[in-house]
C-alpha positions as a LaTeX table, in Angstrom:
\begin{tabular}{lrrr}
\hline
Residue & $x$ (\AA) & $y$ (\AA) & $z$ (\AA) \\
\hline
Ile1 & 2.97 & 13.06 & 2.55 \\
Ile2 & 0.11 & 13.79 & 0.13 \\
Arg3 & 2.57 & 14.85 & $-2.57$ \\
Val4 & 4.62 & 11.68 & $-2.02$ \\
Ser5 & 1.45 & 9.60 & $-2.26$ \\
Tyr6 & 0.46 & 11.39 & $-5.45$ \\
Leu7 & 3.89 & 10.87 & $-7.05$ \\
His8 & 3.76 & 7.21 & $-6.07$ \\
Ala9 & 0.30 & 6.73 & $-7.60$ \\
Val10 & 1.16 & 8.59 & $-10.81$ \\
Leu11 & 4.42 & 6.67 & $-11.27$ \\
Asn12 & 2.55 & 3.42 & $-10.63$ \\
Lys13 & $-0.03$ & 4.19 & $-13.31$ \\
Lys14 & 2.62 & 5.41 & $-15.74$ \\
Tyr15 & 4.71 & 2.26 & $-15.56$ \\
Leu16 & 1.72 & $-0.07$ & $-15.36$ \\
Asn17 & 0.63 & 1.39 & $-18.71$ \\
Val18 & 4.08 & 0.54 & $-20.08$ \\
Ile19 & 4.50 & $-2.78$ & $-18.25$ \\
Pro20 & 1.02 & $-4.20$ & $-17.47$ \\
Ala21 & 2.28 & $-6.60$ & $-14.81$ \\
Pro22 & 0.88 & $-5.20$ & $-11.51$ \\
Leu23 & 1.97 & $-8.11$ & $-9.31$ \\
Thr24 & 5.56 & $-8.01$ & $-10.53$ \\
Val25 & 5.79 & $-4.21$ & $-10.31$ \\
Gly26 & 4.34 & $-4.33$ & $-6.80$ \\
Ser27 & 6.85 & $-6.99$ & $-5.76$ \\
Leu28 & 9.74 & $-4.94$ & $-7.16$ \\
Gln29 & 8.56 & $-2.02$ & $-5.03$ \\
Phe30 & 8.80 & $-4.24$ & $-1.96$ \\
Leu31 & 12.35 & $-5.12$ & $-3.03$ \\
Val32 & 13.33 & $-1.44$ & $-3.27$ \\
Gly33 & 11.84 & $-0.69$ & 0.16 \\
Gly34 & 13.47 & $-3.75$ & 1.70 \\
Leu35 & 16.89 & $-2.78$ & 0.30 \\
Tyr36 & 16.41 & 0.77 & 1.62 \\
Ser37 & 15.81 & $-0.56$ & 5.14 \\
Phe38 & 18.64 & $-3.09$ & 4.87 \\
Ile39 & 21.12 & $-0.36$ & 3.89 \\
Leu40 & 20.06 & 1.81 & 6.83 \\
Trp41 & 20.54 & $-1.13$ & 9.20 \\
Lys42 & 23.90 & $-2.18$ & 7.79 \\
Thr43 & 25.26 & 1.38 & 7.88 \\
Gln44 & 23.94 & 1.68 & 11.47 \\
Leu45 & 21.94 & 4.76 & 10.60 \\
Arg46 & 19.16 & 2.86 & 12.32 \\
Pro47 & 19.52 & 0.14 & 14.94 \\
Ser48 & 18.91 & $-3.30$ & 13.46 \\
Pro49 & 15.85 & $-5.12$ & 14.81 \\
Ile50 & 16.46 & $-8.46$ & 16.51 \\
Leu51 & 13.39 & $-10.67$ & 16.30 \\
Thr52 & 12.34 & $-13.52$ & 18.54 \\
Ala53 & 10.48 & $-16.51$ & 17.11 \\
Lys54 & 7.23 & $-14.83$ & 18.13 \\
Gly55 & 8.42 & $-11.63$ & 16.51 \\
Lys56 & 9.14 & $-13.39$ & 13.22 \\
Asp57 & 5.65 & $-14.87$ & 13.24 \\
Ala58 & 4.14 & $-11.42$ & 13.83 \\
Val59 & 6.24 & $-9.85$ & 11.05 \\
Asn60 & 5.24 & $-12.58$ & 8.59 \\
Lys61 & 1.58 & $-12.14$ & 9.49 \\
Val62 & 1.65 & $-8.36$ & 9.05 \\
Gly63 & 3.78 & $-8.87$ & 5.92 \\
Phe64 & 1.08 & $-11.05$ & 4.38 \\
Tyr65 & $-1.57$ & $-8.37$ & 4.89 \\
His66 & 0.81 & $-5.71$ & 3.58 \\
Met67 & 1.66 & $-7.80$ & 0.52 \\
Ser68 & $-2.01$ & $-8.52$ & $-0.19$ \\
Gly69 & $-3.04$ & $-4.88$ & 0.17 \\
Gln70 & $-0.27$ & $-3.59$ & $-2.06$ \\
Glu71 & $-0.74$ & $-6.17$ & $-4.81$ \\
Leu72 & $-4.50$ & $-5.62$ & $-4.86$ \\
Ser73 & $-3.92$ & $-1.86$ & $-5.04$ \\
Met74 & $-1.60$ & $-2.36$ & $-8.00$ \\
Met75 & $-4.20$ & $-4.51$ & $-9.73$ \\
Ser76 & $-6.81$ & $-1.81$ & $-9.16$ \\
Leu77 & $-4.53$ & 0.91 & $-10.56$ \\
Gly78 & $-3.84$ & $-1.28$ & $-13.58$ \\
Ala79 & $-7.55$ & $-1.88$ & $-14.21$ \\
Gly80 & $-8.83$ & 1.69 & $-13.91$ \\
Pro81 & $-7.88$ & 5.37 & $-13.55$ \\
Val82 & $-5.89$ & 6.58 & $-10.54$ \\
Ser83 & $-8.75$ & 8.79 & $-9.38$ \\
Phe84 & $-11.24$ & 5.90 & $-9.28$ \\
Thr85 & $-8.92$ & 3.70 & $-7.22$ \\
His86 & $-8.49$ & 6.49 & $-4.68$ \\
Ile87 & $-12.22$ & 7.09 & $-4.54$ \\
Val88 & $-12.63$ & 3.53 & $-3.27$ \\
Lys89 & $-9.48$ & 3.76 & $-1.13$ \\
Ala90 & $-11.15$ & 6.59 & 0.80 \\
Leu91 & $-13.08$ & 3.79 & 2.55 \\
Glu92 & $-9.96$ & 2.46 & 4.27 \\
Pro93 & $-10.78$ & 4.14 & 7.65 \\
Phe94 & $-14.23$ & 2.54 & 7.51 \\
Phe95 & $-12.67$ & $-0.89$ & 7.04 \\
Ser96 & $-10.21$ & $-0.22$ & 9.87 \\
Ala97 & $-13.02$ & 0.68 & 12.25 \\
Val98 & $-15.12$ & $-2.36$ & 11.28 \\
Val99 & $-12.20$ & $-4.81$ & 11.44 \\
Ser100 & $-11.10$ & $-3.44$ & 14.81 \\
Ala101 & $-14.61$ & $-3.95$ & 16.21 \\
Leu102 & $-15.78$ & $-7.20$ & 14.62 \\
Val103 & $-12.52$ & $-9.12$ & 14.39 \\
Phe104 & $-10.60$ & $-7.87$ & 17.43 \\
Gly105 & $-13.45$ & $-6.67$ & 19.65 \\
Lys106 & $-12.09$ & $-3.12$ & 19.99 \\
Trp107 & $-15.03$ & $-0.77$ & 19.68 \\
Met108 & $-14.68$ & 2.97 & 19.19 \\
His109 & $-16.95$ & 5.83 & 20.24 \\
Pro110 & $-20.31$ & 5.77 & 18.38 \\
Met111 & $-19.54$ & 9.21 & 16.93 \\
Val112 & $-16.57$ & 7.72 & 15.09 \\
Tyr113 & $-18.84$ & 5.33 & 13.23 \\
Ala114 & $-21.35$ & 8.12 & 12.62 \\
Thr115 & $-18.71$ & 10.23 & 10.87 \\
Leu116 & $-17.94$ & 7.34 & 8.54 \\
Ile117 & $-21.52$ & 7.05 & 7.22 \\
Pro118 & $-21.32$ & 10.11 & 4.91 \\
Val119 & $-18.01$ & 8.83 & 3.56 \\
Val120 & $-19.54$ & 5.48 & 2.62 \\
Gly121 & $-22.42$ & 7.27 & 0.93 \\
Gly122 & $-20.08$ & 9.66 & $-0.85$ \\
Val123 & $-17.91$ & 6.87 & $-2.18$ \\
Ala124 & $-20.97$ & 4.96 & $-3.39$ \\
Tyr125 & $-22.28$ & 8.07 & $-5.17$ \\
Ala126 & $-18.89$ & 8.83 & $-6.71$ \\
Cys127 & $-18.57$ & 5.25 & $-7.98$ \\
Leu128 & $-22.00$ & 5.40 & $-9.60$ \\
Lys129 & $-21.04$ & 8.65 & $-11.35$ \\
Glu130 & $-17.61$ & 7.42 & $-12.46$ \\
Arg131 & $-17.47$ & 7.18 & $-16.25$ \\
Ser132 & $-14.50$ & 4.80 & $-16.15$ \\
Phe133 & $-16.09$ & 2.42 & $-13.63$ \\
Ser134 & $-14.45$ & $-1.00$ & $-13.55$ \\
Trp135 & $-15.62$ & $-3.89$ & $-11.40$ \\
Leu136 & $-12.09$ & $-5.32$ & $-11.31$ \\
Ala137 & $-10.68$ & $-1.98$ & $-10.13$ \\
Phe138 & $-13.51$ & $-1.68$ & $-7.58$ \\
Trp139 & $-13.23$ & $-5.11$ & $-5.99$ \\
Thr140 & $-9.43$ & $-5.16$ & $-5.90$ \\
Ala141 & $-9.45$ & $-1.72$ & $-4.24$ \\
Met142 & $-12.01$ & $-2.99$ & $-1.72$ \\
Gly143 & $-9.88$ & $-6.05$ & $-1.05$ \\
Ser144 & $-6.90$ & $-3.77$ & $-0.57$ \\
Asn145 & $-8.86$ & $-1.75$ & 2.00 \\
Leu146 & $-9.61$ & $-4.91$ & 3.97 \\
Ala147 & $-6.00$ & $-6.13$ & 3.82 \\
Phe148 & $-4.59$ & $-2.76$ & 4.92 \\
Ala149 & $-7.14$ & $-2.54$ & 7.72 \\
Leu150 & $-5.98$ & $-5.94$ & 9.01 \\
Arg151 & $-2.37$ & $-4.80$ & 8.62 \\
Ala152 & $-3.00$ & $-1.67$ & 10.67 \\
Val153 & $-4.74$ & $-3.47$ & 13.54 \\
Val154 & $-2.31$ & $-6.40$ & 13.71 \\
Ser155 & 0.79 & $-4.17$ & 13.48 \\
Lys156 & $-0.56$ & $-1.98$ & 16.26 \\
Ser157 & $-0.96$ & $-5.06$ & 18.43 \\
Ala158 & 2.61 & $-6.08$ & 17.59 \\
Leu159 & 3.98 & $-2.69$ & 18.64 \\
Thr160 & 2.23 & $-2.91$ & 22.01 \\
Ala161 & 3.63 & $-6.38$ & 22.72 \\
Gly162 & 6.82 & $-4.90$ & 24.19 \\
Gly163 & 9.98 & $-6.98$ & 24.29 \\
Glu164 & 8.17 & $-10.22$ & 23.50 \\
Leu165 & 8.78 & $-9.78$ & 19.77 \\
Gly166 & 12.41 & $-8.66$ & 19.93 \\
Glu167 & 14.72 & $-5.67$ & 20.32 \\
Asn168 & 14.77 & $-2.32$ & 18.50 \\
Leu169 & 11.32 & $-3.07$ & 17.13 \\
Asn170 & 9.89 & 0.42 & 16.83 \\
Ser171 & 7.31 & 1.35 & 14.20 \\
Val172 & 9.88 & 2.20 & 11.52 \\
Asn173 & 11.93 & $-0.96$ & 11.98 \\
Leu174 & 8.77 & $-3.05$ & 12.12 \\
Phe175 & 7.69 & $-1.66$ & 8.76 \\
Gly176 & 11.13 & $-2.35$ & 7.28 \\
Ala177 & 10.97 & $-5.97$ & 8.43 \\
Val178 & 7.36 & $-6.24$ & 7.22 \\
Thr179 & 8.37 & $-4.93$ & 3.78 \\
Ile180 & 11.08 & $-7.58$ & 3.45 \\
Ala181 & 8.61 & $-10.28$ & 4.53 \\
Ala182 & 6.07 & $-8.96$ & 2.01 \\
Phe183 & 8.65 & $-9.16$ & $-0.78$ \\
Val184 & 9.54 & $-12.76$ & 0.03 \\
Gln185 & 5.87 & $-13.75$ & 0.19 \\
Ser186 & 5.09 & $-11.99$ & $-3.09$ \\
Ile187 & 7.71 & $-13.92$ & $-5.09$ \\
Pro188 & 5.65 & $-17.11$ & $-5.66$ \\
Leu189 & 2.58 & $-15.01$ & $-6.52$ \\
Phe190 & 4.10 & $-12.91$ & $-9.29$ \\
Leu191 & 6.14 & $-15.83$ & $-10.66$ \\
Leu192 & 3.03 & $-18.01$ & $-10.88$ \\
Val193 & 0.75 & $-15.36$ & $-12.40$ \\
Glu194 & 3.09 & $-13.17$ & $-14.46$ \\
Gly195 & 6.45 & $-14.95$ & $-14.52$ \\
Leu196 & 6.07 & $-16.26$ & $-18.07$ \\
Thr197 & 4.92 & $-12.96$ & $-19.55$ \\
Phe198 & 7.03 & $-10.36$ & $-17.76$ \\
Val199 & 10.11 & $-10.79$ & $-19.96$ \\
Asp200 & 8.01 & $-10.28$ & $-23.10$ \\
Leu201 & 6.31 & $-7.25$ & $-21.56$ \\
Trp202 & 9.70 & $-5.80$ & $-20.64$ \\
Lys203 & 11.00 & $-6.26$ & $-24.19$ \\
Lys204 & 7.86 & $-4.63$ & $-25.57$ \\
Ala205 & 8.29 & $-1.69$ & $-23.17$ \\
Leu206 & 11.80 & $-1.12$ & $-24.53$ \\
Ser207 & 10.27 & $-0.04$ & $-27.82$ \\
Ser208 & 9.16 & 3.22 & $-26.18$ \\
Ser209 & 11.62 & 3.53 & $-23.27$ \\
Thr210 & 15.22 & 2.67 & $-22.44$ \\
Ser211 & 16.20 & 0.10 & $-19.84$ \\
Leu212 & 17.66 & 2.90 & $-17.70$ \\
Asp213 & 14.39 & 4.85 & $-17.78$ \\
Leu214 & 12.37 & 1.79 & $-16.82$ \\
Val215 & 14.68 & 0.77 & $-13.97$ \\
Arg216 & 14.91 & 4.33 & $-12.67$ \\
Gly217 & 11.14 & 4.73 & $-12.77$ \\
Leu218 & 10.51 & 1.45 & $-10.96$ \\
Val219 & 13.10 & 2.30 & $-8.30$ \\
Leu220 & 11.58 & 5.73 & $-7.76$ \\
Ser221 & 8.05 & 4.31 & $-7.52$ \\
Gly222 & 9.27 & 1.73 & $-5.00$ \\
Leu223 & 11.05 & 4.40 & $-2.96$ \\
Phe224 & 8.02 & 6.70 & $-2.95$ \\
His225 & 5.83 & 3.76 & $-1.95$ \\
Tyr226 & 8.08 & 2.91 & 0.98 \\
Leu227 & 8.54 & 6.50 & 2.17 \\
Asn228 & 4.82 & 7.22 & 1.92 \\
Asn229 & 4.04 & 4.26 & 4.17 \\
Glu230 & 6.95 & 4.95 & 6.51 \\
Val231 & 5.87 & 8.55 & 7.13 \\
Ser232 & 2.30 & 7.36 & 7.74 \\
Ile233 & 3.54 & 4.87 & 10.32 \\
Met234 & 5.75 & 7.46 & 12.02 \\
Met235 & 2.69 & 9.69 & 12.46 \\
Pro236 & 0.08 & 7.42 & 14.14 \\
Cys237 & $-3.39$ & 8.93 & 14.16 \\
Ser238 & $-6.96$ & 8.24 & 15.20 \\
Cys239 & $-9.59$ & 6.86 & 12.90 \\
Ile240 & $-10.96$ & 10.39 & 12.32 \\
Ser241 & $-7.51$ & 11.74 & 11.46 \\
His242 & $-7.02$ & 8.78 & 9.14 \\
Leu243 & $-10.35$ & 9.58 & 7.53 \\
Leu244 & $-9.38$ & 13.21 & 6.95 \\
Ser245 & $-6.03$ & 12.13 & 5.53 \\
Cys246 & $-7.69$ & 9.73 & 3.08 \\
Leu247 & $-10.15$ & 12.42 & 1.99 \\
Ala248 & $-7.27$ & 14.84 & 1.45 \\
His249 & $-5.47$ & 12.20 & $-0.59$ \\
Phe250 & $-8.60$ & 11.59 & $-2.64$ \\
Tyr251 & $-9.15$ & 15.31 & $-3.30$ \\
Trp252 & $-5.50$ & 15.78 & $-4.32$ \\
His253 & $-5.58$ & 12.83 & $-6.73$ \\
Leu254 & $-8.91$ & 13.90 & $-8.19$ \\
Thr255 & $-7.95$ & 17.51 & $-8.83$ \\
Ala256 & $-4.40$ & 16.72 & $-9.96$ \\
Ser257 & $-5.64$ & 14.17 & $-12.50$ \\
Arg258 & $-7.81$ & 16.77 & $-14.25$ \\
\hline
\end{tabular}
């Protein structure tokens, strides 16, 4: 999963350097993931989810947080180096613990919060020492942490709702439906912010790459993005395990980028 995450991040940065339109690229990744799920459902390789009205509301809510987190991550990657974004992203377990406690009233063992203190300090120190520090990259990565923390807590609540939300709504199918909802919700955003410039950016990118290379790269980045998230969802873990995973991701990105 760490290698998939690394490939996803590197492909993101590579194509954001060629096509500096993070919202549009992020939305296209949702499209790739949504098509992947749709094909699996249509070919009956996975049972298709059947959502109730309450289920659709839950999917749209989680989809909004997923869309916000992804688009903010893309903006952060576009504004700074990959390693810096993942330094800040190491705080995601901290945000999950805080959101779970303050917003939803679900408190964890005090030792869980104690283990997060050194991480917060380490991230702060690393940010101060970062030569390529960018406030835009920092705040968008922090916003992404908050959005993904809300996504994690709300999606967990949706999975424990039982049959109220629909049929065949396991974690994998929920993420597929959430990805489709995120794509639909991202359309107005990227059209409003980048819709007028994307065509020109695409034409400019063709001066150094072919259309086939660009499309293939965007499809691969979208597929790696989806698979990275899907594997994470299929392997639910505690806050401490999530913390260790994020630190492993950070170390991999940091060493691989040197």
